[in-house]
Amino acid sequence: MPPERVSPDAATLHGEAAIEDKGENGAPPLESVGPIEVPLPPDNAPDRQVDEEEHFSAFTKGAKVFVVVIASTSAFMSPFAINIYMPSVPNISEDLHIDSSQTLLSVTTYMIFQGISPSFWAPLSDTYGRRPILILTFVVFLIANLGLSFTQVYWLLLVLRMLQACGASSAISIGAGCISDVSRRKERGTYMGFFQTGTLLGPAVGPIIGGLVSQSWDWHAVFFFLSAFGGLYLLFLIVMLPESLRALVGDGSLKPYGIWRTLIPIRMTEHKPKTIEDGLEKDAYMHAPPKLNLPAMGFDMPWRMYGHADLALMIVSFSIPFGVFTMVSSSLSPTLSTAYHYNSIESGLCFIPLGVGSAVGSILAGKLLDYEYAKAHKRHGSEMNLHHARLKYALLFNGLFTAITIANGWCMDFKVLSKPVHIAAPMILQFFLSMTSIMFFNAMYVH
């Protein structure tokens, strides 16, 4: 009888099987046979895909929410640190005896290193784990803030602002990686929506707190506040942040050890047997991290993305609206001061619509994207176009964002208008500007 045919996707069980069969005539035992092939269903089988999706993560729903909260708070730090600084620009210029353009150069340098530093930290987190690298970035952030709290020299202000950006901004990419580690595709839109709230709440609440602090004390108090806030959050990360990198802890049921283990034992996973291919029990320890090998870290990988047309288009499509939103939010305070003669506290309060809009937009976009994913999966099964199911909304959100940006610019163009419009008009537009921007960012970020 001919042997059973196996599919091209058959898994090979390595090792030799010795078969003994002396038979009726006392024949010698058969020779060892080669690898035994066990047929498996093809990768695109619907049942297999559903099973892999359902068993993607052993983290409980509560643990996933906990990870999302940590990631969102970490992502909050970078935009918060740059916007809490803005009301202090006139005071810094006066104290250091420099003009405002020189002071604003410290904002420019911050944003440059905000964009560059993730290309260094992200590959490290993909290799050595989310927990140790995220903790290290906040150590850098704390050191920079402590230095800024006492500096009286302009060049040192620039250097420490660069260091501050290197510590804070990388939390955005690492936080997104944490969410991808623990969430399934069908729920990732909602979680990414809450995650994006942190990045847009920073520009909303930063000027409010910065205005209150700088008006009550001097500009150094802003960095004392950031030092205290960052130090407390660093302590929280050391005590509570779980490791989620799948290369180390699998689906989350492998126990971490050493620096990857939380100081307070927290149950993050459901009690269920281990189901990954190595057959380890659920109380097995994490895989050993690789040894330090900087040339193999892939620090050039973020830059090589621009060599792929689809990825380059995604990056540019994301970065232009983000740059527009950053310019609108950073120019709001001086514009209100000039047109409406608001002080730093009153200008800071006008950022509240940005924060509320970002929160509303992130929740709406997350629910809408997950609903569209579920509808497309139910209609087309494994043959659905995942990118079309979510990215088709990006065009709608971006169109709304563009129209609202134009309307907001018209309201704030006092050279055209005979007098400033009522303050309610720009505040309403700021709300919808923030809401549509984060809905667009969420649609792009999920992929």
mmCIF file with all atom_site columns, C-alpha atoms in Angstrom, residues 13 15 30 50 64 79 83 138 226 268 282 298 328 346 349 364 387 428:
data_model
loop_
_atom_site.group_PDB
_atom_site.id
_atom_site.type_symbol
_atom_site.label_atom_id
_atom_site.label_alt_id
_atom_site.label_comp_id
_atom_site.label_asym_id
_atom_site.label_entity_id
_atom_site.label_seq_id
_atom_site.pdbx_PDB_ins_code
_atom_site.Cartn_x
_atom_site.Cartn_y
_atom_site.Cartn_z
_atom_site.occupancy
_atom_site.B_iso_or_equiv
_atom_site.pdbx_formal_charge
_atom_site.auth_seq_id
_atom_site.auth_comp_id
_atom_site.auth_asym_id
_atom_site.auth_atom_id
_atom_site.pdbx_PDB_model_num
ATOM 1  C CA . LEU A 1 13  ? 8.990   15.817 13.558 1.00 0.00 ? 13  LEU A CA 1
ATOM 2  C CA . GLY A 1 15  ? 14.376  12.537 15.132 1.00 0.00 ? 15  GLY A CA 1
ATOM 3  C CA . LEU A 1 30  ? 13.683  -2.926 10.045 1.00 0.00 ? 30  LEU A CA 1
ATOM 4  C CA . VAL A 1 50  ? -9.668  31.616 13.956 1.00 0.00 ? 50  VAL A CA 1
ATOM 5  C CA . LYS A 1 64  ? -4.605  44.059 28.460 1.00 0.00 ? 64  LYS A CA 1
ATOM 6  C CA . PRO A 1 79  ? 3.950   65.830 23.903 1.00 0.00 ? 79  PRO A CA 1
ATOM 7  C CA . ASN A 1 83  ? 3.760   71.760 25.540 1.00 0.00 ? 83  ASN A CA 1
ATOM 8  C CA . PHE A 1 138 ? 12.489  57.204 31.632 1.00 0.00 ? 138 PHE A CA 1
ATOM 9  C CA . LEU A 1 226 ? 8.401   67.112 35.254 1.00 0.00 ? 226 LEU A CA 1
ATOM 10 C CA . MET A 1 268 ? -1.610  38.771 34.131 1.00 0.00 ? 268 MET A CA 1
ATOM 11 C CA . LYS A 1 282 ? 2.499   27.108 31.619 1.00 0.00 ? 282 LYS A CA 1
ATOM 12 C CA . GLY A 1 298 ? 18.925  46.603 12.967 1.00 0.00 ? 298 GLY A CA 1
ATOM 13 C CA . VAL A 1 328 ? -1.848  74.499 15.124 1.00 0.00 ? 328 VAL A CA 1
ATOM 14 C CA . GLU A 1 346 ? -6.456  81.799 30.202 1.00 0.00 ? 346 GLU A CA 1
ATOM 15 C CA . LEU A 1 349 ? -7.606  76.769 29.463 1.00 0.00 ? 349 LEU A CA 1
ATOM 16 C CA . LEU A 1 364 ? -15.235 56.645 18.293 1.00 0.00 ? 364 LEU A CA 1
ATOM 17 C CA . HIS A 1 387 ? -6.254  46.954 4.877  1.00 0.00 ? 387 HIS A CA 1
ATOM 18 C CA . ILE A 1 428 ? -15.415 74.574 18.509 1.00 0.00 ? 428 ILE A CA 1
#
